[in-house]
mmCIF file of C-alpha atoms in Angstrom:
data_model
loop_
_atom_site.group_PDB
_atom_site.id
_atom_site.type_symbol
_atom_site.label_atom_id
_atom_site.label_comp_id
_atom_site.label_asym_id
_atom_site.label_seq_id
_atom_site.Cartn_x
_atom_site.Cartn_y
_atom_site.Cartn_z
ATOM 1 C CA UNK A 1 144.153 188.081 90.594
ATOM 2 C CA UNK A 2 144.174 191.918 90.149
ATOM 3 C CA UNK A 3 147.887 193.612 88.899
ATOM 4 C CA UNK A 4 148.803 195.810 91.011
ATOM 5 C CA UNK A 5 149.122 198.392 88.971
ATOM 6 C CA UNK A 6 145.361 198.408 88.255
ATOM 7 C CA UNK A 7 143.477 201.710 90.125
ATOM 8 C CA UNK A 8 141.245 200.361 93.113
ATOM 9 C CA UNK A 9 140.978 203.679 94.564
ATOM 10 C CA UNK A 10 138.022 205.822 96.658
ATOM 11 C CA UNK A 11 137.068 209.296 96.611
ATOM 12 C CA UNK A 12 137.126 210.442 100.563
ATOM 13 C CA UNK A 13 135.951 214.162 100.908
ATOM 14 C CA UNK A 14 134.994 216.267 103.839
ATOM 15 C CA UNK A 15 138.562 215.444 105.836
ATOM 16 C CA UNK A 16 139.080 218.348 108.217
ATOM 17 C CA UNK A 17 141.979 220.467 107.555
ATOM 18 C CA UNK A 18 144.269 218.521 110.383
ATOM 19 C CA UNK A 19 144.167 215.333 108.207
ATOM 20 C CA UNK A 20 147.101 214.189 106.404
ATOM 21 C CA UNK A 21 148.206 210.713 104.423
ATOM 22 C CA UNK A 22 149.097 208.982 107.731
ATOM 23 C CA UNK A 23 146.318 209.368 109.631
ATOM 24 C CA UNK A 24 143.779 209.466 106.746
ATOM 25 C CA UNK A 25 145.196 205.813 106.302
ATOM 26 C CA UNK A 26 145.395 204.579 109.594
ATOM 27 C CA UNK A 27 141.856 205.405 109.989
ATOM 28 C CA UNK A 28 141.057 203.766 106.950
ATOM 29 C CA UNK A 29 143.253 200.310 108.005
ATOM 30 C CA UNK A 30 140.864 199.941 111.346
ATOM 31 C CA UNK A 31 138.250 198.710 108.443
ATOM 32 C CA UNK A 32 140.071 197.565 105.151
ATOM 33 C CA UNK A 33 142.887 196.554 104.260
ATOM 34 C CA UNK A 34 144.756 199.317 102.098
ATOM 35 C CA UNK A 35 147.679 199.802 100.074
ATOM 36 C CA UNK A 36 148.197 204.005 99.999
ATOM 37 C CA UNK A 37 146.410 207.103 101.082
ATOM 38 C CA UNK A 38 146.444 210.531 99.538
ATOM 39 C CA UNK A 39 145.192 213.644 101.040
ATOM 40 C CA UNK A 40 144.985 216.603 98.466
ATOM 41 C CA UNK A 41 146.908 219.404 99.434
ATOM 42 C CA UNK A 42 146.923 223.027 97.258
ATOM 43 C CA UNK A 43 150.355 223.342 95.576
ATOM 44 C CA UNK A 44 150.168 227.277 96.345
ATOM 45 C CA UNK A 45 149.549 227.444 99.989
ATOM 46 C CA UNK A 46 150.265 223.549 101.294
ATOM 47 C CA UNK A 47 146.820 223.674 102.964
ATOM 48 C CA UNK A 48 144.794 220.393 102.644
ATOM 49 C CA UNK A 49 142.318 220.613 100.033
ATOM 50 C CA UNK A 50 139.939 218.722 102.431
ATOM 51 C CA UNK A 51 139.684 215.838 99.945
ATOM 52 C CA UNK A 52 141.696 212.550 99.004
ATOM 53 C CA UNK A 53 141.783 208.666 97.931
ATOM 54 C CA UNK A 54 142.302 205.814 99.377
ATOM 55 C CA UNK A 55 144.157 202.921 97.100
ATOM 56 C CA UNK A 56 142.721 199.305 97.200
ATOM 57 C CA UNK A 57 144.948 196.013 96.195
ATOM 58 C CA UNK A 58 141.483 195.049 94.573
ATOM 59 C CA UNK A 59 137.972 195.676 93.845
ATOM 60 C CA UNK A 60 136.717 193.644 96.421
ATOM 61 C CA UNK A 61 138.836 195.304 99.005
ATOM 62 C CA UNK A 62 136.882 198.845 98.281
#
């Protein structure tokens, strides 16, 4: 069994500029089961960069 500490994650890019964690990862729970979502966001301005990751429990969760 995987730790969980190991780094199952996904690169998800083109996310319009409305997206944020929560509903980048309730989309992503319709399909797979997953344990965080991340949606970049610039430090200067607090915009989304329009790209994040979505963290697995395992590989074969991806």
């Amino acid at each position: 069994m995987a730790s969980f500490l190991e780094n199952y994650c996904i690169f998800v890019g083109d996310l319009g500029a409305d997206v944020d964690d929560v509903l980048l990862m309730t989309f992503q729970s319709q399909y797979k089961l997953a344990v965080s979502a991340k949606v970049m966001v610039d430090p200067t301005t607090g915009f989304s960069k329009e790209f994040g990751f979505i963290r697995f429990f395992d590989e074969a969760e991806q």
